[in-house]
Structures are given as C-alpha cells and as structure tokens.
C-alpha cells in the first residue's frame, strides 16, 4: 500500500502536512480530520515518509500530538528507527558507490592502461645462487693451446685442463696411478678428410659451416622476439658475439656478449634498427677430485631490465631461453665402440656401432619427468618413461664418463642426438638447462594456441660435473656408471642433510637413505588391493560406485595369505576414498558405507596391526579429479604463465586425450598450507600405519598461480619436506616410480620402471636405476598381473632385483570396464592366489637373501647384448640368472631352465626355479 | 646380352649393399601405443581396453648408403612365396625381400627396352610370381617375370565409355585369378578400372555413390541442373587402395564418408558388413581430425585389417565384422607410425606396416593373448566348440569354449569372449548360463535368443498350470461380479456416503480414463463443466513422470538395447516428460488466443495433462510385459508403442478442439499451427540457448580475466 505512490508524491504530501502543522493554523479537530482523511483517502496513501513527517512535526507540539492521537513514546521509537534506517541506507549506498567507482577505476586502469599483469616472482628458497668466482688476467682470444691448471685426481694421477681460445678447444689430460693417459676434447677431432676440407674452405662448405657449431663451448637458445619461436645456435655461430676469457682458480671463465639487432618500422613506414644485448659467463674449472666443473652463475646472466627492453608494440623480448655447455665433449662417431648411458626409465644404452634409423628430433627429456605446465602434446606421448636420476654416462672400454647435474637439475633436460641431426656427423649428449620455458597459450577463443616465452626466471646457478675415469686394464660398463651415480646421490643426500642452510633443516627429522639405515627384513611382495571406483559413464544423478573389494573382503585376503605363511607381504589399499580411486582428493575421508565405511577401514587397520601386517593407504595428493571441493580454482589449482589453469589430461581408451574431463593439478603450496596436516591427521584417525604417496616420486611441475608460485626445483623440496612429516607420523612412507629426490627419504619405491622408453635412439634397457637404489631403498615392480606377459614380467623383476607386486580384487573386474580404472583385466584374488604363492616363493628364494646387498654386476650371458640369459651379481657373492628363452641355457654356474631362474650363492650352490 | 649383364651387375651391387644389413630390433615388453577393441554389442559404442595384442618384433631398415635406403616407398605386397615386394617410389625401383626379411633383389628396369620405372606406386604379384607394377610416373602398368625380367607394358586404356578428359594415372593395381586387372587411377571418381588380361578396358567396377550433405540434397531438390551450373560439383569418393582376396576386391576410399572399407563382389556390390561406418567413435569423440583409411588387407583366416593414417591405428575385424583389436598410434617412437603407407598380413599371423616417415617396415607379432583370441575365433568358425567337437585330435584345450574361457580369464571384460561363450552355451542348450553371458556382454540379440528358449521351456513345463490358473481366476472374477450384482440388487445404497480416500482415488482414475477414452465429452467438460483442476493436472503429470521412470526401470534388458540402468539420465528423462506439455500448452494458448479459441489457459493446461493418460495406462504394463518378450515380438512392442503415440496425438487434437470449441477444420488448423509454433519455439530456444551460453561464457571469461588481473 505504501508503494503505490511515487516517493516524490509522498514527499510532497508529507511536506504539505508538515507545512500545515508548522503553521499551527489548523485546529486540532481539523488536523485530526485531515489525518483521518489522509489515512482514508484511497489516492493519498500513508507512507513512512509521511508518517515520519507527521511524527516529527508532532514531537514539539503536545497538543497537536494529542489531537493526532499519537503516543509520544511510540513516535520517538519510530523516529529513532527511521533515523537508523536512513543512516544504514546512506552507509550502504556510500560503500557501494565507492566500490563501484574503485572497480571502475581499476578496470579502466587495467584495461585501458594495460597495467602490469603481475610478473610473478618466485621465492629464492632452495635456489642456489653463488657469487661468481673472482676472475684473474684475461686470456688472449687468439692464443693457442694454453695450460690453465693441473690438479691431482681421484685416480691417483693428475687432471690438466688446457684451453685454446683460437680454436675454442678445451682439453682435459688425464692420468691415473698406473700412468694410463687419456685426452678429452671439448669437440671431436676432425677426421683427416675433414681437416683437408677445412683447409680447402668453401669448396667443402659442410665442414666449414659445421665447425662453428661443433667448436662452440655453449649452445644457446634465445629469442629476439616473443613470437619468433626462438633461435638455437652454437655460440660461435651467433653473429657479432663478443667473447672474452679470464683465468679463475683452477680454470677459466668465458664471457659472452650477444648483440641482437632488431629492425623496426615507425609510424611513417620508415625502418630503423635497435640494438639489444645480453651477456652470460661460464666457469670451467677442476675441483679437488680432478673432476671438471662447469658452472653458469645466475649473476653472470645479465639481461636488460624487462620494462626498458620489452616493447609491447613489437612484442620484442630478447631473452635467454636455454643453455647447454660443452655440447660435444662427449661426441662420438658412427661405428665407434662404446655407448651412452641414460637414466631413461630403468636406464637405456645408445650404442655407436649399430645401424640407426633416421630420426629428425633430438632426444630431449627433462630430469624428473615432463612438466605439463610447459610440455604440451597434441596426442599422448606413449614412449614415455621418464628420467629419475640427474646424471648420464658414456662408456668406451677402459674409459668412462659420468656427468652429473649438480645444481638446478630439475630445470635441466638430457639432450642426445644421433648422426644426421643438426647436419652433424656425431652422436652427442649433454644437459640442456632451461633458463626460461616456452609455453603455449590461447590468445582468442578460436582455439589457436601460440608459443610464448615466460618472462621471469627463478632459476639459480647451473652446475654440472664431469667425472672421468680411465684404466686401460679394465672394461667398464653401465654398471660402473650406475655405481658412480649411486655414490654421487648418496653424498648429495648427506650434504643436504648436513647442510648449514636452514632451508634443509627439515631433513634433520629423518635419516636419509643409506645401506646402514635400510630395513633389514623387508616385505618381498606388494599386494595392492583395489577397493572401488566410480563409473565414469554414469550420467545419472547418483553415479554408480563399482565396488571390487570391501574392507571386510580385504581382511579375508590378509587372513588367507597369512594362513598360507606368506609373512612378508605388504598390503596397499587403492581406491578406498569415498569416490574411489579417482575420487576428489580434497574430500578423502568420507568413506562410503558400501565398502565398509570408516568403521570397516579402522577395523581392517586394527586387524592388520594385530597380525603385524604392513597395510598402507594409497594416497592421491596432488591430482584433483573434478573441481576442487571446498576451495576455488584460483586458490588451489596450478596455472601456466599465461594465467590459464592447467588441466591434467587423461588418455582415453582409444589413445587420445579425453576432453570430457576437468582434472587439475593442485598447487603444491596449497597442499602445504591447507591439506597436509588434514591428510596426515585423517589417515592417522583411520588407523593407517603406512602410506603410499602418489605423485611424490613421479610427478613434478611448476606452478605459476600467483598465490602459490613455485618452481620445480622448489616443489621437489616441498615433496621431500612433506615426506619427512609423514615419516614422523607413520611407520613407512612409499612413493611411486622413484625420482631421486624422493628416494632419499622414502622407505619403498613402488612401480619402479623396469624398462626404458620405446625410442629408436635407445637400443637396450638396463637396470641403472636399480643398481643405484638396490641396498639403499626397497623397490617393487609394477603389478605383474597387469602385464600382457606374466612370465616375462616376473623374470624382468627378478633380473632387476625388484620385489614383486600383484594387484587384486575380490570380484572379477567386468564392472570396472566403464570406470577410469579400466585396464585391470584380471585381478580376482581367488584366481590369482596360486600365482601369488608361487611369486612369493620365487621372490623369497631369489630376492630376499640379497635384499640388503648392492648390485655389483649385470650382464648378458649368451651374447654381447639382447641375449636370452642375464646375470645379476650382488655384493654378497650371489649371482642370479634369468632365462627369457624357451630352451634351457648353460651358464658358468649351471643350467638355467627355460623361462626360469638360476641362483648361485657365494658358496657355489646352484638352485633353479621355474617361472612359467 | 649386354642388358642382361648390366641387370645382373645392378642386382649384385645392390645385393652387396643390402644383403646383410636389414636392421632387426628385437621385441620388448610394453607397447608404446594403446590397445583396445570396439565392441559392436556395446550399447555405448565405447572402446574397451585389451591386453596388448601385437608387439613390434622387428623393424626392417636399410643402411644409409647409395641405393640402399628406401625413399618414399608407397606400397608393399607379400607374394604367394612369402617374399615381400616394395614399391620404392623415390628410388624408382621395386625392392624384393626374402621371407626372412633379408634383401633379395631389386627391379629398376632399363632405358633400352623401355622398362625403366618412374615413381612406381604399387606392386602386385600373382600366383605364378608375375610382378605387376603401377608405373605411376610413366602412366602405365608394367609386368615383370618373377625373376625381374621385363615382360610387357600395358597400353593406356581406351574406350568410348571413358570420358574425353580421362587422365590415366594408375596408382594401385591388382589382378584376379581370371586375369582381369583392376586399377585405381588417381582422381577417377568413376570407380575402379577393370581391364582384361591384355589391358583392354572392360568397365568401371564398384563405383562409389555421391555422398551429399543435407544442404546439398536440399539444393538438388530445389534447383534444376541448369540452375546449379557453376556451383561446386560433388563427386563420388575415389578409391585409394585395393586388395584382392578369395575373389573379392577390398578397397579403401579417400574422404570421410561411411563405408570407408569395402568388400566388392564380382558383381560390383559392397558385401562387407552392410557398408557400415568404420570410424572409431571412441577416438573421434575427443579429437577433431578425421580418420583416413589408406590400406586394407586380409589374412588366411578371413580377418580383415585396415590402417588409418591420421591416427596411426590398425583395426582388425573377424569374418563377421567384429572388431577384434585396435592398436597403434602416430609418433616417432618404436612401433609408432609416421606416414604409414601400406599394410600386409602373412600366413603366420604377422602384420607388416610400411612406414613412410622413416622408410622402414615394422613387423608386428601377435602376443599370447591375440593368439588365444585368434585360435578361439577360428575354432568357433570351424564349429569346434568343445573338446568333443574336435574331430582331429580331441584335445581338451583345442576348442573354442576352453579358449574363450581362457580369454575371459585374461581379460574379464573382453566382450567377444563373453559373447562367444554365450553363443557356445546357447548351442549346447545351456540357455540360462548363455543368457547371463549375453547380458554381461550387452548382447541383446544373443540374450533374446537364449531367453526365447528359456521361455519356451518354461511354457512347455508350466503352460497347463498357468492356463488352469488363468481360467480359474477368470471364472472366479465372473462369479464375483455376478454375486456382487445380486447383492447390490438386494441391498441398494440408500444414503450417499462421503467418499473415502480410496474412493476419491478411484473416482479420479475413472475420470482420467473417461477423458482419455471419451475425449469429445471429456475435454468439453473441462471447459464448459469446469471439470478438472490444476491440482488434477499436476497429479496426472506427476503420475506420468513416475510411470515413465518406472517403465524405464522395468523394461527388460533386451528391450533396453543392452544398456544398463545406471546409464539412464533420469534428469533428462523427467525433463522430457514435462517439456512437451509446457511448450505445447503455452504455444497452443497463444495460437488460440489469436484465433478466438474459447479455452482458458487453465483448460489448456488441464486438458494437456489428460493427454498423457495413454502413456500412463500403457507404458508401464508394456514395460513389464517386455520381461517376457524376445526380440521376435519387437514388432508387436513397436505397434503398441505406435498406437499409444497415435492415441496421444488424437487426444491432443481432441483437446484443442474440445476446450476451445473449434469446428474440426479449425481444430486441424490450430493443431498444425501449434506444431509449427512448437517447432519455432524449439528453433528459438536453440538460438537463445546458444546466445545465452555465449553470454554466460563471456561473463565467466570476463570474471576470470578480472580475477587474473587482481
């Protein structure tokens, strides 16, 4: 009723009444009559404003008020209420107006003036940035071969470093205690024919052209503009590059200044040139062991400040993108003896003397796996074993090299090429350090993606170490390289733990892995018990939960194996969360009653505890399946430098990325601050004593979410830190796959790779990773019942010293076919039971006695490579032979049956086992 | 003589280069590509993963020396003697490998006798070893003896049938046992050229049909040939590869129509599984690039293999057209395809792929799982279902049932195993077990046949009892009615009691049924007698929603198309129950307002609700009845469904006529206008929906951008 008249009209009415009242010309009766008339008249309805005016007018005039039958107290209350209301309204209106104005100003500022969209600065925690070594006298650039330094080396001989600025040639001269000598060149000596070609010059342009690339001490990736796709040159090829050399302690330093000339066009259409430049310095020196250290100090990479140099109009952004130092120091020619050792998956060998299929792309894999923030594939990359160790090697008879990425390893890739690539005649291998990353971003809704270079660089110093060993009386192999790596990483773990740097204080809580700290009686079978997953095809409002095993049935599985006397089994529960294996990690602990509920899980845990069985919870830590519940995308999800949320891509059954999923990577810092303690407490509440942490050992990524910005190098330290916190609360902590940083503190590694990538450049898979880890940390194979060749899978696990894994369910797995967990083809416990018992007995006889030993040897018995019988030797003298062939084979220690195993103990006792 | 000497020298030199250097890379465990199969009986057309089926056992490469390495090879053929013939187009030669994949010899031809090859794109070898080459660069077919001696160059075909602008560019060639030669000529959309043994043109063979889009069809209907002149002409897809096996020509087509692979009989008809679409929907659902099937081959067990170059997939089908395996991917890794060119299968079950990207041949070997599947399928084809069926050795393991059971053990959800086990059990008259397997496999046809037998058995056993009970109940009902009538006559109701709840429901149902069965009176009563209320309408619609959902749940597995209940989108189902009612009511009220209809909005709404009564009455009982039906009775089911729909349509019409008081002619007009209005609303909805989505998307994006800025 109050709303039927406009405010304006009401005010008018009120004003009229007020005026009348104020004039005191209206008698009480008239006023009452008027008031009554106002109330009763249909056209003039009472409004609050009118009422307010009348009450206000009557406050000072008792008679008038009496005549109007207005109670004073009521009127005061009413007026007070109105005052407050008015005040509130004013505050609201003022606040909203201010906000609107502020937002408008903000939008105008950001949109019209562009604004700085926020260059993300990463913290410097765990980023090593040392001062460059002081430089001494300059070395003349046209000087011939000059001895720089000579030090005693770990072989009992000396290592001398020489350098010829005129030829850009670095030479290491090595001797050992026996007097063996070896000369290492930073680029391969030209063949006689090539030398002739060089002298003839233009008549043989191939060599002349390539000489600049080959002799470059640095291979540099840089851009002159954000959209030019980047350039990749040997430093000697870069037009106008200025090079200076200086003495430093036990070595020398090369300083490069790279000019970039950009042609621009002004508004009149005239062109003009602008010169930019950046510089970098590289230190080459020998350490106390005679190893060659190559260091690119961050402080020596000098670029013009972003704002001055970055030209928005032309999108010019001359920047360093990547640096590879001494790219050809390990170069070999086709037909040479020996091979490269790469830690690809379990480890791979690339021989120089085998016919090679033409390839166009260099082998380039990041240490610690792909970073999905930057590595974008149109189709799934299925040749995808990843690199677990920050090292590679080269072996040639009595000469071996092991090269370590010492600092900023998480930003390094191993780069390997074969003859024909880059128009070169060599095999080559080196580290490629990513100073900045290229990333893809859409700049419109058309779906077209463009490649950009990230602006900030949070990386610290790049440091590599080349360790050469020579012995003319020995034939080295990948086993020796693996041992070098093992020694290197164990030392590194201890260095981190004993470091004065407070960033590493968290390691004080735990013992990093070493043979002394190792579990002396490890479980020899990992039995994964799969609980449930959600039917992904279900479109109903209540998605169907496909239960494969309830907690009660899991208990029966534990009971049955225990009854059989299979005492050394660890059990791992997968998919126990409410939504199953691909459930949302933000809500882990609401457990479905259909699998037994919280009570059932607690009961299972207490049963396991009572029976002294190791029962572990498989925990998804960082992959968000669906939208992040209880958090916003902005808080919890990883972004790329283009500020887009990064999707975790799932490969569908047909082998392409599934576009229907909205999965994300969780920001590690979000996990750190919001999830870590919840997870630890939740798992403790459920009674778990052991945890298998997903992602910690097999997934590493950068986060450009401004809220949580974090580099790979930092993320891995956070992982290690979390693992130490888990270790403080749980008996054992396991990780998957086994990246080196995670192996430093994990008790077990699950699903360790037992082969290398399916690439033509990798000729053979070898157990480098296993040789590094055996005796330091226990590791388990992938589930053998998932393999298409069960026998081969068991044999490979035994050969590589990996304890066996089985994955079981209580029911047959037909119902999993429409879930994401759809490649578990056979897993019914009852059907697999006999195989599990057999596998247990095999592991018990073959692997249990050597569980705490180092692997000291590994070789093919019946051929140089790719034979049927392989032998693995352990430090306690045990030799284990495995025969992949379908006929029995003789070995020096006895006959190994077809598809069987031969175990020769140190006392010469030989025992065989059949696997098939 | 000189020529012969040169040839021998050439062969010897080439041999010296190649004989010992075919690179052989041994197999490894896990495959770097996906392995799956596409189940025909899967109600969701999804791919399901399988254990690895084929692994690369060898990669045949050649040294990078002069004349050694293949260069842009185009075709590969496995001859009857097991030798492998490669059309090494870039090197203008045919390379022949022995069956152990070592180099045998090469044919280059000679300038002197006019046999010099120029960009050969196809090689075919007949039973007596004669080598027929599509010498593409010279636009001719050329024939060599099995030793590589030049025999004959076929002339360019000529005929009145061939068009004036006929341009002969033979790209693929095969020859049948009668000596007829079949040629794919580039750009010739008339079909495969069929030539006599001496190269005379006979006819076009297996011509493709023009595949028109919807709009092209409309344009054809609306405009004459004359008017269409100057527009783009749509031609039939051309064949890009052919293969001959057992008298049938297998062909793949360029372009992206259905029936990408064809099996053409001598009469020129496609007899391959009804010319179905071989697209991989599991793949295309998530990827925009269309598939391009570029070669097909058939093995001795009549399994057909086809390769897609876009995604690097090989698909294997058995003789009934069931997809056994799909595997492969594009890439540069070991066993990954980059520009695959040709596909062959040998009699050992190996698959050979000529990979143009790195000029190599990949040899795929079957895994134990694939071997098991093939053995099981072959035994099933040969009728060896169980041990006793095998007349040869009677081995307990060499029979389809045992092997399919093993397959199922290895892969719990390999539908073919489940389906085949069901079929064997069916043949062994173990129908209830068969039914269970068919249900797990999602095979409605199999389930129907098994259920039919079970039903027959059940009826055979219990028909007399059922009939007796039915007759007894009928008699009892009649007697009850008679007695009740007599009782009521003796004790007539004197005082009208207030109806109780059940009686109210009874009356409501009676009224509902009355309206549906007497629509003329029923709908007029709504308008003129004020019968029916909004409450009634809502109840009717709710009952309809409930019965519809119940009927979906009660429909038998067979009539649900094998789909599981958990895949029913209940939200959509309920929406589709309500949406037509709401839209038709609104549109109809709008139309009738303009056309002076007498009905009020409430009448339209209430009348509209009553139109759903036939669904309520028939859907649920029909769904329950399907529990006893097989697919043989499907026509009956369809007829009842059609009758129900027709009844509803009639009711809608009568409703419009009744509530608005129209004469029949005007009612027809209103009916048509209402339908047109509904169509317009649908179109409008689509447009608005699109715009709305864009608007929402814009707002979301804008908000995101703002959030990024902040």
XYZ file of C-alpha atoms in Angstrom, chain B residues 128-473:
346
model
C 52.713 -67.711 -60.737
C 55.030 -64.981 -59.495
C 54.394 -62.444 -62.251
C 55.095 -58.972 -60.929
C 52.670 -56.269 -61.962
C 53.714 -52.694 -61.253
C 51.759 -49.440 -61.370
C 54.429 -47.293 -63.012
C 52.807 -44.070 -61.989
C 55.411 -41.696 -63.392
C 55.117 -43.281 -66.835
C 51.319 -43.586 -66.536
C 51.283 -47.270 -67.317
C 51.131 -50.764 -65.922
C 54.189 -52.836 -66.441
C 54.753 -56.543 -65.944
C 57.921 -58.392 -64.953
C 58.654 -62.078 -64.602
C 59.246 -63.441 -61.151
C 62.976 -63.014 -61.790
C 62.540 -59.355 -62.562
C 62.762 -59.559 -66.351
C 60.653 -57.119 -68.273
C 57.710 -58.809 -69.906
C 55.092 -56.358 -71.029
C 53.951 -52.759 -70.706
C 50.191 -52.388 -70.819
C 48.762 -49.717 -73.078
C 46.716 -46.820 -71.815
C 43.102 -47.992 -71.692
C 40.809 -46.543 -74.310
C 37.090 -46.866 -74.735
C 34.027 -44.897 -75.709
C 32.878 -45.262 -72.151
C 35.859 -43.321 -70.880
C 35.279 -39.606 -70.792
C 37.120 -37.235 -73.073
C 39.083 -35.755 -70.230
C 40.073 -39.184 -68.935
C 43.575 -38.947 -67.495
C 45.162 -42.310 -66.838
C 47.306 -42.250 -63.684
C 47.457 -45.805 -62.371
C 48.234 -45.717 -58.664
C 47.105 -49.133 -57.431
C 46.709 -52.400 -59.261
C 45.601 -55.967 -58.535
C 44.814 -58.940 -60.719
C 42.278 -61.688 -60.147
C 42.593 -65.368 -60.950
C 40.794 -64.945 -64.263
C 43.401 -62.447 -65.363
C 41.288 -59.333 -65.019
C 43.250 -56.351 -63.859
C 41.774 -53.771 -61.507
C 43.324 -50.333 -61.429
C 42.814 -47.287 -59.233
C 43.585 -44.246 -61.283
C 44.227 -41.053 -59.372
C 41.306 -38.650 -59.461
C 38.999 -41.016 -61.335
C 35.798 -40.952 -59.354
C 34.002 -43.348 -61.674
C 35.355 -46.323 -59.796
C 37.972 -48.996 -60.275
C 39.086 -49.555 -63.870
C 38.553 -53.156 -64.867
C 40.903 -54.272 -67.641
C 41.168 -57.530 -69.488
C 44.346 -59.588 -69.244
C 45.732 -57.777 -72.281
C 44.961 -54.375 -70.826
C 41.777 -53.591 -72.742
C 39.316 -51.505 -70.800
C 36.222 -53.504 -69.838
C 34.260 -51.487 -67.396
C 34.232 -49.452 -64.257
C 33.894 -51.511 -61.152
C 32.423 -50.811 -57.708
C 31.619 -47.181 -58.300
C 31.095 -45.127 -55.191
C 27.936 -43.188 -54.711
C 27.956 -39.448 -54.375
C 27.762 -38.584 -50.713
C 25.706 -35.427 -50.441
C 25.354 -33.363 -47.380
C 21.909 -32.438 -46.160
C 22.115 -28.973 -47.675
C 23.392 -30.298 -50.972
C 20.403 -32.628 -51.118
C 18.059 -29.732 -50.455
C 19.780 -27.682 -53.148
C 19.339 -30.529 -55.604
C 15.666 -30.719 -54.830
C 15.091 -27.013 -55.170
C 17.238 -26.104 -58.144
C 17.448 -27.646 -61.580
C 20.648 -28.966 -63.075
C 20.770 -25.860 -65.234
C 20.490 -23.565 -62.248
C 23.190 -25.453 -60.386
C 25.719 -24.909 -63.125
C 28.729 -23.085 -61.855
C 28.404 -24.432 -58.358
C 30.862 -26.874 -56.839
C 30.269 -30.361 -58.182
C 30.276 -33.135 -55.618
C 31.966 -36.218 -56.964
C 31.948 -39.716 -55.530
C 34.891 -40.541 -53.310
C 37.723 -42.216 -55.136
C 39.372 -45.439 -54.047
C 42.867 -45.030 -52.679
C 43.853 -48.644 -52.254
C 42.709 -52.077 -53.314
C 43.469 -55.618 -52.262
C 42.201 -58.888 -53.678
C 41.414 -61.974 -51.638
C 39.316 -65.014 -52.428
C 37.805 -63.340 -55.476
C 36.682 -60.267 -53.602
C 38.191 -56.842 -54.010
C 38.751 -54.982 -50.779
C 39.068 -51.250 -51.195
C 39.535 -48.175 -49.066
C 38.251 -44.779 -50.052
C 39.648 -41.354 -49.647
C 37.399 -38.861 -47.982
C 35.391 -39.331 -44.916
C 32.094 -40.965 -45.777
C 30.807 -44.130 -44.188
C 31.848 -47.483 -45.647
C 35.459 -46.404 -45.733
C 36.346 -50.015 -46.365
C 34.519 -52.166 -48.921
C 34.450 -55.764 -49.972
C 33.275 -55.768 -53.550
C 31.957 -58.964 -55.075
C 32.330 -59.780 -58.783
C 29.005 -58.083 -59.399
C 30.419 -54.865 -58.053
C 28.403 -54.725 -54.823
C 29.740 -53.992 -51.373
C 29.160 -57.073 -49.248
C 31.219 -56.071 -46.212
C 29.069 -55.941 -43.091
C 26.384 -53.823 -44.688
C 28.631 -50.943 -45.689
C 28.884 -49.668 -42.182
C 30.814 -46.723 -40.843
C 34.232 -47.850 -39.702
C 35.020 -44.658 -37.825
C 36.460 -45.040 -34.365
C 33.988 -43.048 -32.318
C 35.891 -43.502 -29.074
C 38.687 -41.645 -30.747
C 36.750 -39.090 -32.769
C 34.678 -38.112 -29.760
C 37.790 -36.476 -28.362
C 39.633 -35.357 -31.433
C 38.795 -33.117 -34.320
C 40.929 -34.719 -37.030
C 39.039 -37.118 -39.269
C 40.330 -40.567 -39.968
C 41.882 -41.557 -43.256
C 41.893 -45.275 -44.009
C 44.638 -45.888 -46.512
C 45.080 -49.629 -46.875
C 43.325 -52.889 -46.222
C 44.455 -56.480 -46.202
C 43.003 -59.885 -45.369
C 44.695 -62.914 -43.837
C 44.105 -66.589 -44.436
C 41.529 -66.761 -41.638
C 39.498 -64.014 -43.313
C 40.423 -61.490 -40.678
C 40.477 -58.050 -42.237
C 42.996 -55.370 -41.270
C 42.670 -51.714 -42.114
C 45.038 -48.878 -41.269
C 44.219 -45.252 -40.555
C 46.988 -42.836 -41.420
C 45.719 -39.887 -39.378
C 45.934 -41.563 -36.008
C 48.195 -44.465 -36.944
C 45.639 -47.076 -35.913
C 45.295 -50.608 -37.193
C 41.898 -52.229 -36.832
C 41.389 -55.959 -37.102
C 37.945 -57.375 -37.900
C 36.956 -61.010 -37.998
C 34.918 -62.508 -40.818
C 31.670 -61.417 -39.146
C 32.836 -57.856 -38.918
C 33.518 -57.870 -35.200
C 36.430 -55.720 -34.187
C 38.982 -57.959 -32.529
C 41.672 -55.409 -31.869
C 42.611 -51.822 -32.471
C 46.115 -50.650 -31.762
C 48.819 -48.209 -32.798
C 49.479 -44.526 -32.635
C 51.278 -41.799 -34.510
C 54.725 -40.837 -33.360
C 58.384 -41.354 -33.980
C 58.968 -43.973 -31.326
C 59.494 -47.662 -31.688
C 56.384 -49.149 -33.300
C 54.729 -45.771 -33.759
C 53.621 -44.689 -37.194
C 54.595 -41.623 -39.109
C 53.081 -41.589 -42.590
C 52.118 -45.248 -42.786
C 51.710 -46.271 -46.411
C 50.856 -49.902 -46.686
C 49.672 -52.817 -44.597
C 50.076 -56.536 -45.163
C 49.473 -59.711 -43.175
C 51.288 -63.003 -43.696
C 50.144 -66.539 -43.068
C 51.959 -66.630 -39.720
C 49.656 -64.000 -38.270
C 52.232 -61.234 -38.524
C 51.324 -57.764 -39.647
C 53.697 -55.665 -41.741
C 53.435 -51.911 -41.991
C 55.399 -49.839 -44.458
C 56.161 -46.677 -42.528
C 56.877 -43.781 -44.836
C 58.065 -41.439 -42.089
C 61.345 -43.278 -41.580
C 61.281 -45.557 -44.653
C 61.127 -48.757 -42.660
C 58.939 -51.808 -42.291
C 57.521 -52.654 -38.892
C 56.735 -56.277 -38.257
C 54.104 -56.873 -35.609
C 53.932 -60.225 -33.899
C 50.887 -61.497 -32.050
C 51.062 -61.671 -28.283
C 49.877 -64.787 -26.481
C 46.603 -63.035 -25.825
C 45.995 -62.300 -29.501
C 46.955 -65.822 -30.460
C 44.467 -67.156 -27.964
C 41.717 -64.931 -29.342
C 42.505 -65.963 -32.908
C 42.581 -69.650 -32.065
C 39.316 -69.366 -30.196
C 37.657 -67.478 -33.012
C 38.931 -69.880 -35.639
C 37.729 -72.902 -33.708
C 34.386 -71.253 -33.282
C 34.203 -70.594 -37.041
C 35.065 -74.200 -37.703
C 32.374 -75.396 -35.313
C 34.806 -76.793 -32.751
C 33.002 -75.603 -29.699
C 34.009 -78.145 -27.116
C 36.545 -80.930 -26.842
C 34.204 -83.493 -28.325
C 33.612 -81.258 -31.340
C 37.180 -81.532 -32.497
C 37.375 -84.491 -34.820
C 41.100 -84.059 -35.340
C 42.727 -84.583 -32.020
C 40.089 -84.210 -29.384
C 42.458 -82.142 -27.289
C 40.716 -80.785 -24.264
C 42.222 -77.387 -24.853
C 41.888 -77.001 -28.597
C 38.303 -75.891 -28.676
C 36.522 -72.575 -28.734
C 34.855 -72.876 -25.349
C 38.038 -73.591 -23.488
C 39.937 -70.897 -25.343
C 37.290 -68.217 -24.974
C 37.127 -69.042 -21.283
C 40.881 -68.544 -21.104
C 40.490 -65.240 -22.925
C 37.920 -64.173 -20.362
C 40.306 -65.088 -17.573
C 42.979 -62.920 -19.146
C 40.628 -60.044 -19.764
C 37.499 -60.081 -17.654
C 35.645 -57.709 -19.940
C 36.610 -58.730 -23.436
C 33.062 -58.700 -24.758
C 33.783 -61.044 -27.636
C 34.780 -63.756 -25.218
C 31.651 -63.241 -23.168
C 29.521 -63.177 -26.288
C 31.162 -66.228 -27.806
C 30.936 -68.218 -24.596
C 27.268 -67.299 -24.527
C 26.847 -68.478 -28.105
C 28.541 -71.776 -27.384
C 26.454 -72.317 -24.278
C 23.389 -71.497 -26.334
C 24.349 -74.110 -28.877
C 24.813 -76.556 -26.054
C 21.301 -75.671 -24.870
C 22.588 -74.222 -21.593
C 20.331 -71.251 -22.049
C 20.275 -69.716 -18.609
C 24.086 -69.618 -18.471
C 24.143 -68.300 -22.024
C 21.696 -65.567 -21.051
C 23.944 -64.485 -18.213
C 26.956 -64.181 -20.510
C 24.966 -62.312 -23.141
C 23.784 -59.885 -20.516
C 27.292 -59.191 -19.274
C 28.446 -58.705 -22.857
C 25.498 -56.411 -23.600
C 24.440 -58.658 -26.496
C 20.682 -58.214 -26.809
C 20.317 -60.453 -29.851
C 22.053 -63.318 -28.124
C 20.159 -62.679 -24.918
C 16.888 -62.685 -26.810
C 17.572 -65.998 -28.450
C 18.575 -67.565 -25.146
C 15.573 -66.117 -23.396
C 13.301 -67.391 -26.130
C 14.423 -70.926 -25.458
C 14.106 -70.484 -21.725
C 10.624 -69.099 -22.153
C 9.658 -71.982 -24.431
C 10.957 -74.459 -21.858
C 9.119 -72.676 -19.098
C 5.876 -72.569 -21.013
C 6.288 -76.208 -22.027
C 6.607 -77.180 -18.401
C 4.032 -74.902 -16.867
C 1.605 -73.935 -19.593
C -1.188 -76.204 -18.363
C -0.834 -74.893 -14.828
C -0.706 -71.289 -15.962
C -3.693 -71.777 -18.262
C -5.649 -73.522 -15.496
C -4.873 -70.786 -13.005
C -5.771 -68.096 -15.539
C -9.074 -69.732 -16.414
C -9.809 -70.321 -12.733
C -9.158 -66.674 -11.936
